[in-house]
mmCIF file of C-alpha atoms in Angstrom:
data_model
loop_
_atom_site.group_PDB
_atom_site.id
_atom_site.type_symbol
_atom_site.label_atom_id
_atom_site.label_comp_id
_atom_site.label_asym_id
_atom_site.label_seq_id
_atom_site.Cartn_x
_atom_site.Cartn_y
_atom_site.Cartn_z
ATOM 1 C CA UNK A 247 6.663 84.436 44.919
ATOM 2 C CA UNK A 248 3.689 83.396 42.809
ATOM 3 C CA UNK A 249 5.772 83.802 39.632
ATOM 4 C CA UNK A 250 8.499 81.607 41.104
ATOM 5 C CA UNK A 251 5.852 79.066 42.058
ATOM 6 C CA UNK A 252 4.467 79.163 38.528
ATOM 7 C CA UNK A 253 7.910 78.221 37.210
ATOM 8 C CA UNK A 254 7.514 74.993 39.167
ATOM 9 C CA UNK A 255 4.386 74.218 37.137
ATOM 10 C CA UNK A 256 6.510 74.004 33.967
ATOM 11 C CA UNK A 257 8.728 71.244 35.368
ATOM 12 C CA UNK A 258 8.239 67.596 34.519
ATOM 13 C CA UNK A 259 7.135 65.320 37.354
ATOM 14 C CA UNK A 260 10.625 63.823 37.507
ATOM 15 C CA UNK A 261 12.307 67.217 37.861
ATOM 16 C CA UNK A 262 9.677 68.397 40.326
ATOM 17 C CA UNK A 263 10.520 65.446 42.580
ATOM 18 C CA UNK A 264 14.182 66.497 42.644
ATOM 19 C CA UNK A 265 13.322 70.029 43.802
ATOM 20 C CA UNK A 266 13.912 70.978 47.460
ATOM 21 C CA UNK A 267 10.239 71.632 48.283
ATOM 22 C CA UNK A 268 8.209 71.184 51.414
ATOM 23 C CA UNK A 269 5.605 68.445 51.041
ATOM 24 C CA UNK A 270 2.621 70.822 51.199
ATOM 25 C CA UNK A 271 4.093 73.011 48.437
ATOM 26 C CA UNK A 272 4.968 69.999 46.279
ATOM 27 C CA UNK A 273 1.403 68.676 46.652
ATOM 28 C CA UNK A 274 -0.040 72.070 45.695
ATOM 29 C CA UNK A 275 2.114 72.212 42.557
ATOM 30 C CA UNK A 276 1.163 68.663 41.572
ATOM 31 C CA UNK A 277 -2.504 69.473 42.067
ATOM 32 C CA UNK A 278 -2.191 72.651 39.964
ATOM 33 C CA UNK A 279 -0.599 70.693 37.129
ATOM 34 C CA UNK A 280 -3.745 68.584 36.937
ATOM 35 C CA UNK A 281 -6.176 71.508 36.939
ATOM 36 C CA UNK A 282 -7.683 73.352 34.031
ATOM 37 C CA UNK A 283 -8.829 76.920 34.435
ATOM 38 C CA UNK A 284 -12.392 75.846 35.096
ATOM 39 C CA UNK A 285 -14.205 78.531 37.139
ATOM 40 C CA UNK A 286 -10.863 80.002 38.258
ATOM 41 C CA UNK A 287 -9.603 76.829 39.949
ATOM 42 C CA UNK A 288 -6.115 77.076 38.423
ATOM 43 C CA UNK A 289 -5.859 80.760 39.349
ATOM 44 C CA UNK A 290 -6.792 80.012 42.957
ATOM 45 C CA UNK A 291 -4.313 77.128 43.097
ATOM 46 C CA UNK A 292 -1.554 79.433 41.792
ATOM 47 C CA UNK A 293 -2.447 81.921 44.537
ATOM 48 C CA UNK A 294 -2.142 79.130 47.097
ATOM 49 C CA UNK A 295 1.274 78.219 45.679
ATOM 50 C CA UNK A 296 2.328 81.877 45.994
ATOM 51 C CA UNK A 297 1.134 81.934 49.616
ATOM 52 C CA UNK A 298 3.057 78.737 50.411
ATOM 53 C CA UNK A 299 6.137 80.147 48.665
ATOM 54 C CA UNK A 300 6.098 83.169 51.000
ATOM 55 C CA UNK A 301 6.623 80.812 53.946
ATOM 56 C CA UNK A 302 9.244 78.639 52.232
ATOM 57 C CA UNK A 303 12.994 79.123 51.972
ATOM 58 C CA UNK A 304 13.134 80.191 48.316
ATOM 59 C CA UNK A 305 16.899 80.400 47.796
ATOM 60 C CA UNK A 306 17.380 76.607 47.448
ATOM 61 C CA UNK A 307 14.377 76.561 45.091
ATOM 62 C CA UNK A 308 15.820 79.411 42.983
ATOM 63 C CA UNK A 309 19.206 77.672 42.853
ATOM 64 C CA UNK A 310 17.634 74.365 41.845
ATOM 65 C CA UNK A 311 15.557 76.078 39.125
ATOM 66 C CA UNK A 312 18.674 77.824 37.794
ATOM 67 C CA UNK A 313 20.528 74.515 37.714
ATOM 68 C CA UNK A 314 17.573 72.833 35.985
ATOM 69 C CA UNK A 315 17.528 75.639 33.419
ATOM 70 C CA UNK A 316 21.219 75.195 32.726
ATOM 71 C CA UNK A 317 20.750 71.445 32.413
ATOM 72 C CA UNK A 318 17.849 71.923 30.015
ATOM 73 C CA UNK A 319 19.887 74.303 27.847
ATOM 74 C CA UNK A 320 22.762 71.830 27.821
ATOM 75 C CA UNK A 321 20.451 68.969 26.793
ATOM 76 C CA UNK A 322 19.066 71.078 23.936
ATOM 77 C CA UNK A 323 22.585 71.972 22.808
ATOM 78 C CA UNK A 324 23.594 68.288 22.736
ATOM 79 C CA UNK A 325 20.439 67.477 20.778
ATOM 80 C CA UNK A 326 21.188 70.185 18.179
ATOM 81 C CA UNK A 327 24.817 69.093 17.939
ATOM 82 C CA UNK A 328 23.745 65.473 17.392
ATOM 83 C CA UNK A 329 21.385 66.570 14.623
ATOM 84 C CA UNK A 330 24.187 68.511 12.992
ATOM 85 C CA UNK A 331 26.602 65.586 13.149
ATOM 86 C CA UNK A 332 23.986 63.226 11.738
ATOM 87 C CA UNK A 333 23.365 65.537 8.800
ATOM 88 C CA UNK A 334 27.104 66.061 8.223
ATOM 89 C CA UNK A 335 27.797 62.329 8.302
ATOM 90 C CA UNK A 336 24.912 61.524 5.951
ATOM 91 C CA UNK A 337 26.083 64.227 3.513
ATOM 92 C CA UNK A 338 29.840 63.830 3.922
ATOM 93 C CA UNK A 339 30.209 60.110 4.422
ATOM 94 C CA UNK A 340 32.850 58.236 6.313
ATOM 95 C CA UNK A 341 35.255 61.181 6.471
ATOM 96 C CA UNK A 342 32.791 63.055 8.672
ATOM 97 C CA UNK A 343 32.311 59.942 10.794
ATOM 98 C CA UNK A 344 36.077 59.755 11.278
ATOM 99 C CA UNK A 345 36.060 63.425 12.335
ATOM 100 C CA UNK A 346 33.367 62.703 14.910
ATOM 101 C CA UNK A 347 35.316 59.733 16.274
ATOM 102 C CA UNK A 348 38.367 61.989 16.534
ATOM 103 C CA UNK A 349 36.373 64.555 18.498
ATOM 104 C CA UNK A 350 34.899 61.895 20.788
ATOM 105 C CA UNK A 351 38.267 60.271 21.354
ATOM 106 C CA UNK A 352 37.038 56.741 20.614
ATOM 107 C CA UNK A 353 35.307 54.651 17.974
ATOM 108 C CA UNK A 354 31.806 53.328 18.409
ATOM 109 C CA UNK A 355 30.919 50.131 16.584
ATOM 110 C CA UNK A 356 27.211 50.744 17.150
ATOM 111 C CA UNK A 357 27.479 54.169 15.512
ATOM 112 C CA UNK A 358 29.546 52.778 12.660
ATOM 113 C CA UNK A 359 26.927 50.048 12.111
ATOM 114 C CA UNK A 360 24.121 52.632 12.118
ATOM 115 C CA UNK A 361 25.915 54.775 9.530
ATOM 116 C CA UNK A 362 26.643 51.738 7.358
ATOM 117 C CA UNK A 363 22.960 50.771 7.547
ATOM 118 C CA UNK A 364 22.048 54.285 6.480
ATOM 119 C CA UNK A 365 24.286 54.113 3.407
ATOM 120 C CA UNK A 366 23.132 50.573 2.573
ATOM 121 C CA UNK A 367 19.400 51.310 2.931
ATOM 122 C CA UNK A 368 17.609 50.562 -0.304
ATOM 123 C CA UNK A 369 14.250 52.187 0.378
ATOM 124 C CA UNK A 370 12.986 55.282 2.216
ATOM 125 C CA UNK A 371 11.585 53.512 5.262
ATOM 126 C CA UNK A 372 14.845 51.678 5.961
ATOM 127 C CA UNK A 373 16.825 54.873 5.363
ATOM 128 C CA UNK A 374 14.648 56.870 7.812
ATOM 129 C CA UNK A 375 15.048 54.194 10.487
ATOM 130 C CA UNK A 376 18.806 54.067 9.921
ATOM 131 C CA UNK A 377 18.993 57.876 10.196
ATOM 132 C CA UNK A 378 17.064 57.750 13.494
ATOM 133 C CA UNK A 379 19.370 55.040 14.801
ATOM 134 C CA UNK A 380 22.393 57.076 13.694
ATOM 135 C CA UNK A 381 21.015 60.114 15.538
ATOM 136 C CA UNK A 382 20.409 58.078 18.726
ATOM 137 C CA UNK A 383 23.952 56.702 18.679
ATOM 138 C CA UNK A 384 25.480 60.140 18.069
ATOM 139 C CA UNK A 385 23.297 61.693 20.776
ATOM 140 C CA UNK A 386 24.302 59.034 23.308
ATOM 141 C CA UNK A 387 27.981 59.464 22.483
ATOM 142 C CA UNK A 388 27.819 63.249 22.808
ATOM 143 C CA UNK A 389 25.806 63.014 26.045
ATOM 144 C CA UNK A 390 28.443 60.658 27.490
ATOM 145 C CA UNK A 391 31.160 63.109 26.487
ATOM 146 C CA UNK A 392 29.356 66.009 28.181
ATOM 147 C CA UNK A 393 28.712 63.906 31.295
ATOM 148 C CA UNK A 394 32.350 62.824 31.573
ATOM 149 C CA UNK A 395 33.426 66.469 31.198
ATOM 150 C CA UNK A 396 31.031 67.451 33.988
ATOM 151 C CA UNK A 397 32.287 64.619 36.203
ATOM 152 C CA UNK A 398 35.879 65.832 35.820
ATOM 153 C CA UNK A 399 34.969 69.283 37.236
#
């Protein structure tokens, strides 16, 4: 139970709020996140979390953690895919952009503008900013695609 409780310590505050936890357990986790292992305080707080976990219904917590893990893996996959597309488009030009639009099923003017800015950049700083903007646009488009696929299920 303590190990399961320790998994909660790795969650962001936003994700922790979405977990099905009793208030006392949630407060204990939040307090532990703010502690440093000064004189064993963090260790004792983790023991308290384990004790509270023994009295909690852990199946909804396990299910929520599994779902959060799957969501995190999916977000990382979208991030890596966006990086790959950015690099392909920068190296391959407009043909690769057309391939991405084909895969997405629509054209994005904002993405097209970002790619054009990248090719038109005359100095390194402008090129880096244009590459970042291109990445953001690709990432948003891919995230929308994944979300619409999930909504259809």
